Amino acid sequence: MSILNSFLFPPPPSIFVSAMSMISFTSLTISGLSEICGRHLRYSKFWDAGAGRSRGFKQISSKAGMLFLYSPAMAYAVASPFVFYGLVDGIRARLVAAALAIHFAKRVFEVLFIHQYSGQMGFDSTISISLSYFLSTLTTIYAQHLTQNMPEPAMDFKYAGVLLFLVGISGNFYHHYLLSKLRVKGEKVYKIPKGGLFELVICPHYLFEIIGFIGICLISQTVYSFSFTFGTIIYLIGRSYVTRHWYLSKFDDFPKNVKALIPYVF
């Protein structure tokens, strides 16, 4: 606890933030374990998974669904320093809001100009993921606001966090770009990714996403950002595990030495 106390701001006197810390970590952990157990969030390769269990929910195009996923969170992160007076005050709060705005703006840019989409997306998954992103962005910024009159943690990692965030977002974008070049426009066949860290792991974009979120966590150093980041890591571990299993089941020539998420390890 003494190590955590020197690393994190004290928990804020906010029932909302405390509840969201528990909810975010628990829901992301359950989602990660559910992925491993075969109950997938219905997007990307698993857009039609569990269609029978989701009867009554409509399908929408992947591009429209992904755009809806990221746009509300991006809009809030971009607007918060300007619309909500006093909410984003101080260098740490501004860095957190800027990192979140850049993260989601990059995602929207990729949806519009980088990714090649071929499938659909479950509307139920679209709503739940979009709401999760929006609430996590809102809570991260609000939790940072509540630290304004608190003493800084003994160990200040915000600039290390900025560096990690830049590494994460750059690596994530690069591997998303490589994925987009696997298929020509209109092609719907999946292929084994090549180039970059795809030679070592099947989900390097998830690895760099984790690095980016750890960066935001270090910039923020709040209990909420800590709990959300660890929940995200657990979810992406589960998603990368089933993604590797999917490639193994679809491609006889998939290299067995290619791991899921962490080179040479997992």
mmCIF file of C-alpha atoms in Angstrom:
data_model
loop_
_atom_site.group_PDB
_atom_site.id
_atom_site.type_symbol
_atom_site.label_atom_id
_atom_site.label_comp_id
_atom_site.label_asym_id
_atom_site.label_seq_id
_atom_site.Cartn_x
_atom_site.Cartn_y
_atom_site.Cartn_z
ATOM 1 C CA MET A 1 0.000 0.000 0.000
ATOM 2 C CA SER A 2 2.889 2.385 0.751
ATOM 3 C CA ILE A 3 4.193 1.879 -2.778
ATOM 4 C CA LEU A 4 0.747 2.569 -4.230
ATOM 5 C CA ASN A 5 0.357 5.650 -2.054
ATOM 6 C CA SER A 6 3.636 7.041 -3.382
ATOM 7 C CA PHE A 7 2.579 6.255 -6.946
ATOM 8 C CA LEU A 8 -1.095 7.317 -6.948
ATOM 9 C CA PHE A 9 -3.152 10.265 -5.802
ATOM 10 C CA PRO A 10 -5.361 9.371 -2.804
ATOM 11 C CA PRO A 11 -8.810 8.039 -3.749
ATOM 12 C CA PRO A 12 -11.099 11.039 -4.246
ATOM 13 C CA PRO A 13 -14.156 11.594 -2.011
ATOM 14 C CA SER A 14 -16.481 10.730 -4.873
ATOM 15 C CA ILE A 15 -18.953 7.868 -4.855
ATOM 16 C CA PHE A 16 -19.216 8.138 -8.644
ATOM 17 C CA VAL A 17 -15.473 7.776 -9.288
ATOM 18 C CA SER A 18 -15.110 5.003 -6.691
ATOM 19 C CA ALA A 19 -18.016 3.099 -8.220
ATOM 20 C CA MET A 20 -16.674 3.595 -11.752
ATOM 21 C CA SER A 21 -13.258 2.301 -10.658
ATOM 22 C CA MET A 22 -14.844 -0.944 -9.500
ATOM 23 C CA ILE A 23 -17.263 -1.186 -12.427
ATOM 24 C CA SER A 24 -14.623 -0.535 -15.087
ATOM 25 C CA PHE A 25 -12.132 -3.044 -13.709
ATOM 26 C CA THR A 26 -14.761 -5.711 -13.064
ATOM 27 C CA SER A 27 -16.568 -5.361 -16.407
ATOM 28 C CA LEU A 28 -13.333 -5.351 -18.436
ATOM 29 C CA THR A 29 -12.016 -8.359 -16.541
ATOM 30 C CA ILE A 30 -15.258 -10.261 -17.125
ATOM 31 C CA SER A 31 -15.159 -9.299 -20.815
ATOM 32 C CA GLY A 32 -11.597 -10.607 -21.126
ATOM 33 C CA LEU A 33 -12.462 -13.909 -19.464
ATOM 34 C CA SER A 34 -15.640 -14.136 -21.563
ATOM 35 C CA GLU A 35 -13.544 -13.815 -24.727
ATOM 36 C CA ILE A 36 -11.488 -16.829 -23.672
ATOM 37 C CA CYS A 37 -14.687 -18.742 -22.880
ATOM 38 C CA GLY A 38 -16.119 -18.035 -26.336
ATOM 39 C CA ARG A 39 -18.503 -15.169 -25.603
ATOM 40 C CA HIS A 40 -17.071 -12.455 -27.827
ATOM 41 C CA LEU A 41 -17.874 -8.806 -28.282
ATOM 42 C CA ARG A 42 -19.221 -8.799 -31.823
ATOM 43 C CA TYR A 43 -16.820 -6.800 -33.947
ATOM 44 C CA SER A 44 -13.941 -7.497 -36.349
ATOM 45 C CA LYS A 45 -13.434 -11.247 -36.929
ATOM 46 C CA PHE A 46 -16.057 -12.121 -34.340
ATOM 47 C CA TRP A 47 -18.845 -9.868 -35.586
ATOM 48 C CA ASP A 48 -21.173 -12.843 -36.111
ATOM 49 C CA ALA A 49 -20.226 -14.665 -32.900
ATOM 50 C CA GLY A 50 -23.181 -15.505 -30.706
ATOM 51 C CA ALA A 51 -25.715 -14.189 -33.210
ATOM 52 C CA GLY A 52 -28.268 -16.622 -31.846
ATOM 53 C CA ARG A 53 -27.832 -15.278 -28.318
ATOM 54 C CA SER A 54 -28.280 -11.701 -29.571
ATOM 55 C CA ARG A 55 -31.452 -12.253 -31.534
ATOM 56 C CA GLY A 56 -33.401 -9.040 -31.889
ATOM 57 C CA PHE A 57 -30.349 -6.812 -32.139
ATOM 58 C CA LYS A 58 -29.628 -5.370 -35.551
ATOM 59 C CA GLN A 59 -26.374 -5.489 -37.473
ATOM 60 C CA ILE A 60 -24.746 -2.344 -38.792
ATOM 61 C CA SER A 61 -21.760 -1.888 -41.076
ATOM 62 C CA SER A 62 -18.407 -2.207 -39.350
ATOM 63 C CA LYS A 63 -17.337 1.249 -40.487
ATOM 64 C CA ALA A 64 -20.454 2.931 -39.096
ATOM 65 C CA GLY A 65 -20.201 0.918 -35.890
ATOM 66 C CA MET A 66 -16.542 1.754 -35.328
ATOM 67 C CA LEU A 67 -17.181 5.426 -36.011
ATOM 68 C CA PHE A 68 -19.953 5.382 -33.396
ATOM 69 C CA LEU A 69 -17.612 3.630 -30.967
ATOM 70 C CA TYR A 70 -15.040 6.393 -30.873
ATOM 71 C CA SER A 71 -16.800 9.650 -31.771
ATOM 72 C CA PRO A 72 -18.600 10.426 -28.459
ATOM 73 C CA ALA A 73 -15.436 9.850 -26.403
ATOM 74 C CA MET A 74 -13.375 11.921 -28.851
ATOM 75 C CA ALA A 75 -15.895 14.771 -28.763
ATOM 76 C CA TYR A 76 -15.905 14.873 -24.961
ATOM 77 C CA ALA A 77 -12.105 14.734 -24.657
ATOM 78 C CA VAL A 78 -11.672 17.505 -27.234
ATOM 79 C CA ALA A 79 -14.410 19.722 -25.768
ATOM 80 C CA SER A 80 -13.724 19.289 -22.054
ATOM 81 C CA PRO A 81 -10.937 21.896 -21.727
ATOM 82 C CA PHE A 82 -13.018 24.507 -23.541
ATOM 83 C CA VAL A 83 -16.655 23.803 -22.671
ATOM 84 C CA PHE A 84 -16.456 22.799 -19.011
ATOM 85 C CA TYR A 85 -14.775 25.715 -17.259
ATOM 86 C CA GLY A 86 -12.284 24.671 -14.591
ATOM 87 C CA LEU A 87 -12.623 20.941 -15.312
ATOM 88 C CA VAL A 88 -9.227 20.668 -16.997
ATOM 89 C CA ASP A 89 -6.807 22.779 -14.982
ATOM 90 C CA GLY A 90 -3.080 22.216 -14.516
ATOM 91 C CA ILE A 91 -0.438 20.543 -16.653
ATOM 92 C CA ARG A 92 -1.301 16.976 -15.646
ATOM 93 C CA ALA A 93 -5.017 17.412 -16.354
ATOM 94 C CA ARG A 94 -4.273 19.034 -19.718
ATOM 95 C CA LEU A 95 -1.927 16.211 -20.670
ATOM 96 C CA VAL A 96 -4.557 13.605 -19.751
ATOM 97 C CA ALA A 97 -7.275 15.346 -21.777
ATOM 98 C CA ALA A 98 -4.903 15.834 -24.725
ATOM 99 C CA ALA A 99 -3.804 12.180 -24.682
ATOM 100 C CA LEU A 100 -7.413 10.965 -24.668
ATOM 101 C CA ALA A 101 -8.360 13.393 -27.453
ATOM 102 C CA ILE A 102 -5.409 12.251 -29.585
ATOM 103 C CA HIS A 103 -6.158 8.582 -28.894
ATOM 104 C CA PHE A 104 -9.772 8.766 -30.040
ATOM 105 C CA ALA A 105 -9.107 11.249 -32.854
ATOM 106 C CA LYS A 106 -6.562 8.780 -34.236
ATOM 107 C CA ARG A 107 -9.175 6.040 -34.039
ATOM 108 C CA VAL A 108 -11.732 8.139 -35.928
ATOM 109 C CA PHE A 109 -9.100 9.020 -38.553
ATOM 110 C CA GLU A 110 -8.287 5.333 -39.011
ATOM 111 C CA VAL A 111 -11.951 4.438 -39.410
ATOM 112 C CA LEU A 112 -12.420 7.091 -42.084
ATOM 113 C CA PHE A 113 -9.165 6.777 -44.016
ATOM 114 C CA ILE A 114 -7.089 3.715 -43.051
ATOM 115 C CA HIS A 115 -9.027 0.566 -42.230
ATOM 116 C CA GLN A 116 -10.622 -1.701 -44.839
ATOM 117 C CA TYR A 117 -13.926 -3.073 -43.527
ATOM 118 C CA SER A 118 -15.656 -6.146 -44.870
ATOM 119 C CA GLY A 119 -18.172 -7.280 -42.263
ATOM 120 C CA GLN A 120 -20.812 -6.005 -39.937
ATOM 121 C CA MET A 121 -21.022 -5.286 -36.242
ATOM 122 C CA GLY A 122 -23.595 -6.214 -33.652
ATOM 123 C CA PHE A 123 -25.529 -3.133 -32.599
ATOM 124 C CA ASP A 124 -25.579 -4.382 -29.007
ATOM 125 C CA SER A 125 -21.780 -4.531 -28.934
ATOM 126 C CA THR A 126 -21.605 -1.114 -30.601
ATOM 127 C CA ILE A 127 -23.737 0.502 -27.905
ATOM 128 C CA SER A 128 -21.978 -1.172 -24.967
ATOM 129 C CA ILE A 129 -18.439 -0.436 -26.208
ATOM 130 C CA SER A 130 -19.250 3.157 -27.180
ATOM 131 C CA LEU A 131 -20.816 3.793 -23.770
ATOM 132 C CA SER A 132 -17.798 2.229 -22.080
ATOM 133 C CA TYR A 133 -15.365 4.471 -23.978
ATOM 134 C CA PHE A 134 -17.425 7.578 -23.281
ATOM 135 C CA LEU A 135 -17.852 6.880 -19.568
ATOM 136 C CA SER A 136 -14.198 5.949 -19.130
ATOM 137 C CA THR A 137 -13.109 9.180 -20.835
ATOM 138 C CA LEU A 138 -15.523 11.257 -18.755
ATOM 139 C CA THR A 139 -14.448 9.559 -15.526
ATOM 140 C CA THR A 140 -10.716 9.792 -16.276
ATOM 141 C CA ILE A 141 -10.959 13.547 -16.833
ATOM 142 C CA TYR A 142 -13.272 14.087 -13.852
ATOM 143 C CA ALA A 143 -11.086 11.983 -11.538
ATOM 144 C CA GLN A 144 -8.124 14.116 -12.592
ATOM 145 C CA HIS A 145 -10.122 17.251 -11.807
ATOM 146 C CA LEU A 146 -10.691 15.992 -8.253
ATOM 147 C CA THR A 147 -6.918 15.849 -7.638
ATOM 148 C CA GLN A 148 -6.425 19.593 -8.128
ATOM 149 C CA ASN A 149 -6.092 20.405 -4.421
ATOM 150 C CA MET A 150 -4.256 17.208 -3.500
ATOM 151 C CA PRO A 151 -0.490 16.898 -3.007
ATOM 152 C CA GLU A 152 1.342 15.353 -5.953
ATOM 153 C CA PRO A 153 2.401 11.685 -5.609
ATOM 154 C CA ALA A 154 5.927 11.196 -4.281
ATOM 155 C CA MET A 155 6.906 9.590 -7.586
ATOM 156 C CA ASP A 156 5.977 11.749 -10.560
ATOM 157 C CA PHE A 157 5.644 9.685 -13.742
ATOM 158 C CA LYS A 158 3.691 12.076 -15.964
ATOM 159 C CA TYR A 159 6.502 12.758 -18.435
ATOM 160 C CA ALA A 160 7.450 9.085 -18.597
ATOM 161 C CA GLY A 161 3.763 8.540 -19.287
ATOM 162 C CA VAL A 162 3.842 11.010 -22.172
ATOM 163 C CA LEU A 163 6.767 9.098 -23.697
ATOM 164 C CA LEU A 164 5.027 5.739 -23.322
ATOM 165 C CA PHE A 165 1.814 7.161 -24.751
ATOM 166 C CA LEU A 166 3.626 8.426 -27.857
ATOM 167 C CA VAL A 167 5.348 5.059 -28.331
ATOM 168 C CA GLY A 168 2.044 3.240 -27.893
ATOM 169 C CA ILE A 169 -0.028 5.385 -30.220
ATOM 170 C CA SER A 170 2.684 5.381 -32.912
ATOM 171 C CA GLY A 171 3.159 1.618 -32.786
ATOM 172 C CA ASN A 172 -0.587 1.054 -32.782
ATOM 173 C CA PHE A 173 -1.072 3.288 -35.825
ATOM 174 C CA TYR A 174 1.798 1.649 -37.722
ATOM 175 C CA HIS A 175 0.421 -1.858 -37.238
ATOM 176 C CA HIS A 176 -3.113 -0.739 -38.087
ATOM 177 C CA TYR A 177 -1.628 0.662 -41.309
ATOM 178 C CA LEU A 178 0.012 -2.698 -42.057
ATOM 179 C CA LEU A 179 -3.320 -4.449 -41.475
ATOM 180 C CA SER A 180 -5.056 -2.053 -43.860
ATOM 181 C CA LYS A 181 -2.619 -2.977 -46.638
ATOM 182 C CA LEU A 182 -3.438 -6.689 -46.470
ATOM 183 C CA ARG A 183 -6.523 -6.271 -48.666
ATOM 184 C CA VAL A 184 -7.358 -4.137 -51.657
ATOM 185 C CA LYS A 185 -10.564 -2.126 -51.540
ATOM 186 C CA GLY A 186 -13.616 -4.377 -51.747
ATOM 187 C CA GLU A 187 -11.716 -7.555 -50.869
ATOM 188 C CA LYS A 188 -13.206 -9.515 -47.974
ATOM 189 C CA VAL A 189 -10.745 -12.367 -47.485
ATOM 190 C CA TYR A 190 -8.644 -12.383 -44.306
ATOM 191 C CA LYS A 191 -4.891 -12.920 -44.670
ATOM 192 C CA ILE A 192 -2.049 -13.584 -42.259
ATOM 193 C CA PRO A 193 -0.542 -10.199 -41.326
ATOM 194 C CA LYS A 194 3.098 -9.565 -42.191
ATOM 195 C CA GLY A 195 5.683 -6.948 -41.277
ATOM 196 C CA GLY A 196 6.591 -5.134 -38.077
ATOM 197 C CA LEU A 197 5.939 -7.128 -34.918
ATOM 198 C CA PHE A 198 3.421 -9.295 -36.789
ATOM 199 C CA GLU A 199 6.401 -11.604 -37.342
ATOM 200 C CA LEU A 200 6.420 -12.245 -33.580
ATOM 201 C CA VAL A 201 2.839 -11.714 -32.347
ATOM 202 C CA ILE A 202 -0.547 -11.702 -34.047
ATOM 203 C CA CYS A 203 -1.807 -8.659 -32.101
ATOM 204 C CA PRO A 204 1.004 -6.084 -31.914
ATOM 205 C CA HIS A 205 -1.618 -3.355 -32.276
ATOM 206 C CA TYR A 206 -3.093 -4.557 -28.959
ATOM 207 C CA LEU A 207 0.379 -4.591 -27.387
ATOM 208 C CA PHE A 208 0.955 -0.967 -28.370
ATOM 209 C CA GLU A 209 -2.568 -0.049 -27.281
ATOM 210 C CA ILE A 210 -1.697 -1.402 -23.840
ATOM 211 C CA ILE A 211 1.517 0.631 -23.833
ATOM 212 C CA GLY A 212 -0.507 3.728 -24.751
ATOM 213 C CA PHE A 213 -3.002 3.175 -21.938
ATOM 214 C CA ILE A 214 -0.183 2.580 -19.457
ATOM 215 C CA GLY A 215 1.170 5.920 -20.630
ATOM 216 C CA ILE A 216 -2.142 7.643 -19.875
ATOM 217 C CA CYS A 217 -2.236 5.897 -16.501
ATOM 218 C CA LEU A 218 1.228 7.248 -15.652
ATOM 219 C CA ILE A 219 0.255 10.761 -16.762
ATOM 220 C CA SER A 220 -2.866 10.599 -14.604
ATOM 221 C CA GLN A 221 -1.700 8.582 -11.587
ATOM 222 C CA THR A 222 -5.250 8.253 -10.239
ATOM 223 C CA VAL A 223 -6.947 5.176 -8.814
ATOM 224 C CA TYR A 224 -9.479 5.225 -11.651
ATOM 225 C CA SER A 225 -6.895 5.326 -14.451
ATOM 226 C CA PHE A 226 -5.015 2.530 -12.676
ATOM 227 C CA SER A 227 -8.088 0.288 -12.428
ATOM 228 C CA PHE A 228 -9.251 1.026 -15.990
ATOM 229 C CA THR A 229 -5.800 0.330 -17.441
ATOM 230 C CA PHE A 230 -5.439 -3.002 -15.675
ATOM 231 C CA GLY A 231 -8.930 -4.009 -16.734
ATOM 232 C CA THR A 232 -8.081 -3.076 -20.326
ATOM 233 C CA ILE A 233 -4.920 -5.188 -20.177
ATOM 234 C CA ILE A 234 -6.908 -8.206 -19.014
ATOM 235 C CA TYR A 235 -9.490 -7.691 -21.769
ATOM 236 C CA LEU A 236 -6.869 -7.382 -24.511
ATOM 237 C CA ILE A 237 -5.034 -10.450 -23.220
ATOM 238 C CA GLY A 238 -8.266 -12.407 -23.657
ATOM 239 C CA ARG A 239 -9.025 -10.893 -27.060
ATOM 240 C CA SER A 240 -5.507 -11.544 -28.366
ATOM 241 C CA TYR A 241 -5.649 -15.144 -27.139
ATOM 242 C CA VAL A 242 -8.816 -15.919 -29.091
ATOM 243 C CA THR A 243 -7.544 -13.984 -32.123
ATOM 244 C CA ARG A 244 -4.476 -16.223 -32.301
ATOM 245 C CA HIS A 245 -6.707 -19.283 -31.907
ATOM 246 C CA TRP A 246 -8.881 -17.973 -34.777
ATOM 247 C CA TYR A 247 -5.880 -17.665 -37.103
ATOM 248 C CA LEU A 248 -4.680 -21.141 -36.130
ATOM 249 C CA SER A 249 -8.102 -22.571 -36.998
ATOM 250 C CA LYS A 250 -8.379 -20.703 -40.324
ATOM 251 C CA PHE A 251 -4.849 -20.999 -41.745
ATOM 252 C CA ASP A 252 -2.919 -24.266 -41.920
ATOM 253 C CA ASP A 253 0.275 -22.324 -42.639
ATOM 254 C CA PHE A 254 -0.033 -19.965 -39.679
ATOM 255 C CA PRO A 255 3.405 -19.886 -37.973
ATOM 256 C CA LYS A 256 3.193 -21.702 -34.646
ATOM 257 C CA ASN A 257 6.003 -19.568 -33.202
ATOM 258 C CA VAL A 258 3.920 -16.389 -33.559
ATOM 259 C CA LYS A 259 2.523 -15.580 -30.109
ATOM 260 C CA ALA A 260 -0.680 -13.746 -29.234
ATOM 261 C CA LEU A 261 0.462 -10.520 -27.574
ATOM 262 C CA ILE A 262 3.934 -10.557 -26.009
ATOM 263 C CA PRO A 263 6.881 -11.644 -28.207
ATOM 264 C CA TYR A 264 8.341 -15.054 -27.248
ATOM 265 C CA VAL A 265 6.160 -15.202 -24.111
ATOM 266 C CA PHE A 266 2.383 -15.197 -24.749
#
